[in-house]
Coordinates of C-alpha atoms (C1' of nucleotides) in Angstrom, one line a residue:
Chain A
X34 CA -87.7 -144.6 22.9
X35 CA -86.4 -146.0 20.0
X36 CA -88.0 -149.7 18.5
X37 CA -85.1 -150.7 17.2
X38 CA -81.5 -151.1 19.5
X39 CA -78.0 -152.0 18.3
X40 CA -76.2 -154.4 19.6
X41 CA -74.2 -152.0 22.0
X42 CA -77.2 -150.3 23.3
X43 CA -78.8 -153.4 24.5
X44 CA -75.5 -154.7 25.8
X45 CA -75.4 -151.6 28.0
X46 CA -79.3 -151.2 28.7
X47 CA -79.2 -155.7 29.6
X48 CA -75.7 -155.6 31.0
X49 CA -74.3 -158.4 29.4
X50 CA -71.3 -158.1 27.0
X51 CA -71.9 -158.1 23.4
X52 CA -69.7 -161.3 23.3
X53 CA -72.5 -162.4 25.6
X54 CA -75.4 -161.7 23.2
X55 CA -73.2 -163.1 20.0
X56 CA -73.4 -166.5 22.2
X57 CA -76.7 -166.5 22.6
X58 CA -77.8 -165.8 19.6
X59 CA -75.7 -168.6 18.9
X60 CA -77.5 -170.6 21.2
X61 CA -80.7 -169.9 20.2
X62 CA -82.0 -167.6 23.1
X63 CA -82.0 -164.1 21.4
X64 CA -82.7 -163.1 17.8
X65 CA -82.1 -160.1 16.1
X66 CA -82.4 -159.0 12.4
X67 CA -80.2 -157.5 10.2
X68 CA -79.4 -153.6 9.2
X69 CA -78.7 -152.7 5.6
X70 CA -75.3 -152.7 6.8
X71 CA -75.3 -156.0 8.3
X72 CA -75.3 -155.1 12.2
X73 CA -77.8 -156.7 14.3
X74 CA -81.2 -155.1 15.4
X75 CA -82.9 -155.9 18.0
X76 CA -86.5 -155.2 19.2
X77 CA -87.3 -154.3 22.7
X78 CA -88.3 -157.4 23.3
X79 CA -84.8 -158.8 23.8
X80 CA -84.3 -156.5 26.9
X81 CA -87.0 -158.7 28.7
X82 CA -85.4 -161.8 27.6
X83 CA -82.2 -160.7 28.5
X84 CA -83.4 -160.7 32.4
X85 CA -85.2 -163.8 32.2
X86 CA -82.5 -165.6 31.1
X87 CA -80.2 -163.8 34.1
X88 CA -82.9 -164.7 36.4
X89 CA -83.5 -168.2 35.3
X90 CA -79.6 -169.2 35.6
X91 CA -80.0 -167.6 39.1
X92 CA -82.1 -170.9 39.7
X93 CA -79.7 -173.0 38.0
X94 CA -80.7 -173.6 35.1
X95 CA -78.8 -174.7 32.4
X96 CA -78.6 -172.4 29.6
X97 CA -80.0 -175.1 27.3
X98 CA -82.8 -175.7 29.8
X99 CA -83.4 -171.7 29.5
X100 CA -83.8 -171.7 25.4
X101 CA -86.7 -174.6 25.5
X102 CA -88.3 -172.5 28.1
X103 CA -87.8 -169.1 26.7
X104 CA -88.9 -171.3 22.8
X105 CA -92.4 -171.1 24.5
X106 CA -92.3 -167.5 24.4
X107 CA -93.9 -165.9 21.6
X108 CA -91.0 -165.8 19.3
X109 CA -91.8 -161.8 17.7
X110 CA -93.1 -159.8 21.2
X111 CA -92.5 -158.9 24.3
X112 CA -93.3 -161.4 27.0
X113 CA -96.0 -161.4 28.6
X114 CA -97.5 -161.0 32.5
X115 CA -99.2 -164.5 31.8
X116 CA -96.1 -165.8 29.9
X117 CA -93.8 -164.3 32.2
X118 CA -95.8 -165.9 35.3
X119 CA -96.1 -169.1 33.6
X120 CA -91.9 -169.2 33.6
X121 CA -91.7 -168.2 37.0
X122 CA -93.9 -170.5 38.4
X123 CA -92.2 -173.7 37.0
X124 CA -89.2 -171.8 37.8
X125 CA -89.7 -171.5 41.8
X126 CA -90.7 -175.1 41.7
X127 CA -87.6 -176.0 40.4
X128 CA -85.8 -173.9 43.0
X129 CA -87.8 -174.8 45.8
X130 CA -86.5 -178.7 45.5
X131 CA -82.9 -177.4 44.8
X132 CA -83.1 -175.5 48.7
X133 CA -85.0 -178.5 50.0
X134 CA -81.8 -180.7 48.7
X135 CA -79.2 -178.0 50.2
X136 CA -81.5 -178.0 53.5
X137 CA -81.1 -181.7 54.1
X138 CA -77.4 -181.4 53.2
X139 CA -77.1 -179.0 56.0
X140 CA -78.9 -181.1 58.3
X141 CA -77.2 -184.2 57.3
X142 CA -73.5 -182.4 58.3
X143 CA -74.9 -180.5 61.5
X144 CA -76.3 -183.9 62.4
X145 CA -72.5 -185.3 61.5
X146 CA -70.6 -182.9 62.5
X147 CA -68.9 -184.2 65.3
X148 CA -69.2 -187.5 64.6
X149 CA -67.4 -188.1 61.5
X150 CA -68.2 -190.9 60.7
X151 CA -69.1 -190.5 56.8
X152 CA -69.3 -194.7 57.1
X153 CA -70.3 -195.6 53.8
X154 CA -73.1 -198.3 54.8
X155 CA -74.1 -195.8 57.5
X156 CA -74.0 -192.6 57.7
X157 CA -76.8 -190.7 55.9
X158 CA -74.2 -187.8 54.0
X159 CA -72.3 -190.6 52.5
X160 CA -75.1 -192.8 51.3
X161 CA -76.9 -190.3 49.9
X162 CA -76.6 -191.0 46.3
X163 CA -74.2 -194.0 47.1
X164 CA -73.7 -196.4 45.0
X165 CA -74.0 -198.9 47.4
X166 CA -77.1 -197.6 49.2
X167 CA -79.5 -199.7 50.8
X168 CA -83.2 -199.1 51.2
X169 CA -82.7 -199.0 55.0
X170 CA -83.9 -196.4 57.1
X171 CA -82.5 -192.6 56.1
X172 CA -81.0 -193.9 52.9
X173 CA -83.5 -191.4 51.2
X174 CA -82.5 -188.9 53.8
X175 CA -80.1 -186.8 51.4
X176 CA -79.9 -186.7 47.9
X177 CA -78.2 -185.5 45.2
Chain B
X28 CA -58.4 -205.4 57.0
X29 CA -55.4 -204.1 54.8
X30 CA -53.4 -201.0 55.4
X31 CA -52.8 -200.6 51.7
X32 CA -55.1 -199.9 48.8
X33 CA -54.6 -200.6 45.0
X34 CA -56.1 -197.6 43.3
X35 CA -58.6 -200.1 42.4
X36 CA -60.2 -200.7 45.5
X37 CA -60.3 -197.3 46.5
X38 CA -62.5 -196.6 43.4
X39 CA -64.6 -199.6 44.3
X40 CA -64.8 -198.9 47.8
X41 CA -65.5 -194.8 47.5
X42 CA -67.3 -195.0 44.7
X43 CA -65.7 -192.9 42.3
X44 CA -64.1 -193.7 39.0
X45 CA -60.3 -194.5 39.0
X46 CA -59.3 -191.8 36.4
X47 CA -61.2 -189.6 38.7
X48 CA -58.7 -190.2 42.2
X49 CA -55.8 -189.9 39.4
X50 CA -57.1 -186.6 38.4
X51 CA -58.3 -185.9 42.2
X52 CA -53.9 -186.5 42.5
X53 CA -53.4 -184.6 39.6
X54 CA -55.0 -181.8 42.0
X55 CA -53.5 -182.1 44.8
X56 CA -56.8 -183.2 46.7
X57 CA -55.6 -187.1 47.5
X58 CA -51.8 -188.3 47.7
X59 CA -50.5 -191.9 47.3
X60 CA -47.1 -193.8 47.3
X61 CA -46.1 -196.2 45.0
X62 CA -45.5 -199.5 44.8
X63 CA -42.4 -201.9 43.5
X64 CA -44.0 -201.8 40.1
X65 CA -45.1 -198.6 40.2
X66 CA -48.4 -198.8 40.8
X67 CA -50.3 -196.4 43.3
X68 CA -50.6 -197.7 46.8
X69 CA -53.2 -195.4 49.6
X70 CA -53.7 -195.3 52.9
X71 CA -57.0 -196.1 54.3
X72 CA -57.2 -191.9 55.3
X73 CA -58.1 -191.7 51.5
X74 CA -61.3 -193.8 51.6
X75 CA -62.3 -190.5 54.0
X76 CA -60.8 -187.7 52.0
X77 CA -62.4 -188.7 49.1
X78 CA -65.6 -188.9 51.4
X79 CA -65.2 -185.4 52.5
X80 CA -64.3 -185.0 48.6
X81 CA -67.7 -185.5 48.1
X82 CA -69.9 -184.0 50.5
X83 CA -67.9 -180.6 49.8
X84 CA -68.8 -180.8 46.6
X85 CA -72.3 -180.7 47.1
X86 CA -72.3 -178.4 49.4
X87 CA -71.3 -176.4 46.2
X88 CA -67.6 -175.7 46.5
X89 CA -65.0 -176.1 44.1
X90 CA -62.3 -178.8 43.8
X91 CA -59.5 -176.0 45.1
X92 CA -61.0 -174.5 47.5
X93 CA -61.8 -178.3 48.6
X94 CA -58.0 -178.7 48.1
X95 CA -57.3 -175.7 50.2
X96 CA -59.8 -176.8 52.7
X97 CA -58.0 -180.5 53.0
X98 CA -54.4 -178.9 53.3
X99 CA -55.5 -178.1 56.6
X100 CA -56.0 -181.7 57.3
X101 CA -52.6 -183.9 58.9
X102 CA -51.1 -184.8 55.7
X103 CA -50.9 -188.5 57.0
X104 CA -53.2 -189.9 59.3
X105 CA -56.8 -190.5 58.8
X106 CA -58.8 -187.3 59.4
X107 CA -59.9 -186.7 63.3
X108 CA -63.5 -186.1 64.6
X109 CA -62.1 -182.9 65.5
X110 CA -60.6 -182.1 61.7
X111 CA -64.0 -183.0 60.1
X112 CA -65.9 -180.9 62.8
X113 CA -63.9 -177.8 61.9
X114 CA -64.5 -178.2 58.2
X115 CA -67.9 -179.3 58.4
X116 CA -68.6 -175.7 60.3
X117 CA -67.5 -173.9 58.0
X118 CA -68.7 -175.6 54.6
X119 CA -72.1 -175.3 57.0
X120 CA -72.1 -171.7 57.3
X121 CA -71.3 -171.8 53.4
X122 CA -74.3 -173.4 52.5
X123 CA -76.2 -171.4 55.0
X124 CA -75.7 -168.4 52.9
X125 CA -76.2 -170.4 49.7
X126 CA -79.4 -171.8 51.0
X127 CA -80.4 -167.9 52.3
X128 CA -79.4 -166.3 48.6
X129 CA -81.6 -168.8 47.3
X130 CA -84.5 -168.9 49.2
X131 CA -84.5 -164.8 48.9
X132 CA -84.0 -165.5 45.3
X133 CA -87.6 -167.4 45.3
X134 CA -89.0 -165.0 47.1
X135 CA -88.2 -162.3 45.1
X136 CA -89.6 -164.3 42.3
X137 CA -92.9 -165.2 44.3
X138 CA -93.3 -161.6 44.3
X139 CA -92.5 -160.5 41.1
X140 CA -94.9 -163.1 40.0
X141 CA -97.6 -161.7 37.9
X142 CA -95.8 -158.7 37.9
X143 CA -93.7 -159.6 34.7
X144 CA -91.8 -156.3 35.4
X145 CA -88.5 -157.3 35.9
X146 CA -87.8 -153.2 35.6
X147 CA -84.3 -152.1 35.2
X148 CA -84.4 -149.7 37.7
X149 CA -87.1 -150.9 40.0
X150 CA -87.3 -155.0 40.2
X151 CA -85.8 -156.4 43.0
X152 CA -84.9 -159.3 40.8
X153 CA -83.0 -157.5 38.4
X154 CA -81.2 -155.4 40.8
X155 CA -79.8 -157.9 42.7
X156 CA -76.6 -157.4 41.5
X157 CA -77.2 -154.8 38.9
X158 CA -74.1 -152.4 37.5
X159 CA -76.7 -149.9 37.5
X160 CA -78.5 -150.5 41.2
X161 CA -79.0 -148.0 43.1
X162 CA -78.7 -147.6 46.9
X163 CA -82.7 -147.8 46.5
X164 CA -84.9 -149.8 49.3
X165 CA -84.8 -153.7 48.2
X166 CA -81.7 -153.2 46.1
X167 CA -79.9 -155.4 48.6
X168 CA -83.1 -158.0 48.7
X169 CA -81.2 -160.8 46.2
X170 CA -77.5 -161.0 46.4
X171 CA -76.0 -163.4 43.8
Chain C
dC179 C1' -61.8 -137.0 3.1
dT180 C1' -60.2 -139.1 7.0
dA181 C1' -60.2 -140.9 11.3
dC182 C1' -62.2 -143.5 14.8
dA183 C1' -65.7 -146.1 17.2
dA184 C1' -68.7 -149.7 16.7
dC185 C1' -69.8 -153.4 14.2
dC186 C1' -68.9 -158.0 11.6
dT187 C1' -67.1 -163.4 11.3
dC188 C1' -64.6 -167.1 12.7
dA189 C1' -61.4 -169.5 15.4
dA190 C1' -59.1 -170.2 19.4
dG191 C1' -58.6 -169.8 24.3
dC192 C1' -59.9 -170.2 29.4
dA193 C1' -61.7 -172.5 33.7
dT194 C1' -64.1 -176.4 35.7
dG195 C1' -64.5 -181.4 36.3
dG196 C1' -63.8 -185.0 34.6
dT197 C1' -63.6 -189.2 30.7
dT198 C1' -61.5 -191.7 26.9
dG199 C1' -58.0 -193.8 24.3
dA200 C1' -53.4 -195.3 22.7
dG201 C1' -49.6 -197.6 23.8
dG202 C1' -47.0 -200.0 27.2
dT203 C1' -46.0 -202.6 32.0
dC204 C1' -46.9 -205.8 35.8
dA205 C1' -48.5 -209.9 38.3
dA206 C1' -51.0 -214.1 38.8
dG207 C1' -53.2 -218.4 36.9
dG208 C1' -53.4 -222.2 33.7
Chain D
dC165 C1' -44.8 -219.7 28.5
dC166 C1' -48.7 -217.1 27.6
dT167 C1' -52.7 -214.8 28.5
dT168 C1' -55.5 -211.7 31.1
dG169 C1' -56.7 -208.1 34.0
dA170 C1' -55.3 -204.3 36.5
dC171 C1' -52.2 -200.9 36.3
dC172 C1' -49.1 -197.0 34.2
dT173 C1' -48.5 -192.2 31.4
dC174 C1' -49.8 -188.7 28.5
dA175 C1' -52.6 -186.4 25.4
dA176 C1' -56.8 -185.5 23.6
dC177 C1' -61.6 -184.9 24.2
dC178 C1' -66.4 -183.6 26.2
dA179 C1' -69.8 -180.1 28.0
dT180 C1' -70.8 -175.5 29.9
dG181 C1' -70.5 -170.5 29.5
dC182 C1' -68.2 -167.3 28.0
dT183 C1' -64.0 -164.0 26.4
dT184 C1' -60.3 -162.7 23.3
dG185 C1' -58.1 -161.7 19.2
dA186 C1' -57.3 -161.3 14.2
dG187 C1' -58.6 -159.3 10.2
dG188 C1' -62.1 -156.8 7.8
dT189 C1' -66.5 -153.5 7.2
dT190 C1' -69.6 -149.7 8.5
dG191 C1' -71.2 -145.3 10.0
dT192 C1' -70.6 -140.8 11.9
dA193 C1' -68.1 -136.6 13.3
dG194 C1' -64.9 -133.2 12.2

DNA sequence: CTACAACCTCAAGCATGGTTGAGGTCAAGG
DNA sequence: CCTTGACCTCAACCATGCTTGAGGTTGTAG
């Protein structure tokens, strides 16, 4: 079990490309350090962050949205249960509203689906996010 | 109640940018004819494309298959309760199973909370769709 | 010593879903 | 007649999430 992994290894061991981990070091979501001959090092550490940041743009996150979560990590060590469940939590949350909006889109089209209407003062799939919505009754039905 | 649209009023009326139904042409999503003066004239059957535009989207699809899915509409006649019905089923059953990979994706991270593991070999969260699952129990648990 | 795999940087490219801007035309009102 | 707003085309640009390629270096095995 080696403390230190090339940039290949952790490819293979995370699954991602090294192209992949070049970009997000780019991005700010990995680090590494450098060999005497310039190649990047990375601690075991980066394995974990590797799958949280799979995981997280599972949810659909942005990766943007997944560096300011992962920048309150602590930045030299492996993540933590406590870190890990902190993520997780605020993650699942975030999920939970993204089924609830696909839910009521479903039940918005089974409730349409015949009727195809999609009126745009009326029916609630259209006026979801309209533009035009009114306050009236089901306007909040559906959104975005 | 006019039978011909400037490419103005459909944008005011659907609620989408003009550049956006020239680029929704540009993809073969909407048609139009055009006028003496060259300038874009619909029928009212757009107002309801770019409806149906809309509501596919959030159900998560992209613009071609949307494309692919309105080549199956009459080319030139407003869209039937019958035509919606069909393609409302099917984008249905598509978020059905968007709305299922999800939901097991919170699960799986309901469970794993606390647990911080997110193992290689054993997490269910990892192996979702793992190059290096195995036919293990839960390796199916999260598809992507 | 030489070859070859793995690594490096930097720029460009791809796909998606649009928006923005330049430069020009068309139609209606004063 | 002249202005104004709505329209036209075409090209370039934006953001996201990567991949690909060119041209050069490093490290290890035979």
């Amino acid at each position: 079990m080696q403390s230190e992994l090339s940039v290949g290894q952790v490819a293979e061991r995370s699954g991602v490309s090294v192209s992949t981990l070049h970009f997000y070091e780019a991005k700010g979501l990995i680090r590494s350090w450098r060999s005497d001959g310039n190649q990047r090092r990375y601690g075991r550490d980066v394995l974990r962050r590797v799958a949280i940041i799979k995981v997280a743009q599972r949810t659909g996150l942005s990766l943007s949205a997944i560096r300011d979560a992962l920048a309150t990590l602590p930045p030299d060590r492996v993540a933590s249960t406590d870190d890990w469940r902190r993520l997780s939590e605020s993650w699942r949350d975030e999920l939970d509203a993204r089924i609830a909006r696909l839910t009521r889109l479903r039940d918005g089209l089974d409730g349409c689906i015949g009727c195809g209407c999609l009126s745009l003062k009326l029916c609630p799939l259209r006026n979801a996010d309209d533009h035009l919505a009114q306050q009236g009754p089901g306007a909040a039905m559906l959104e975005r």
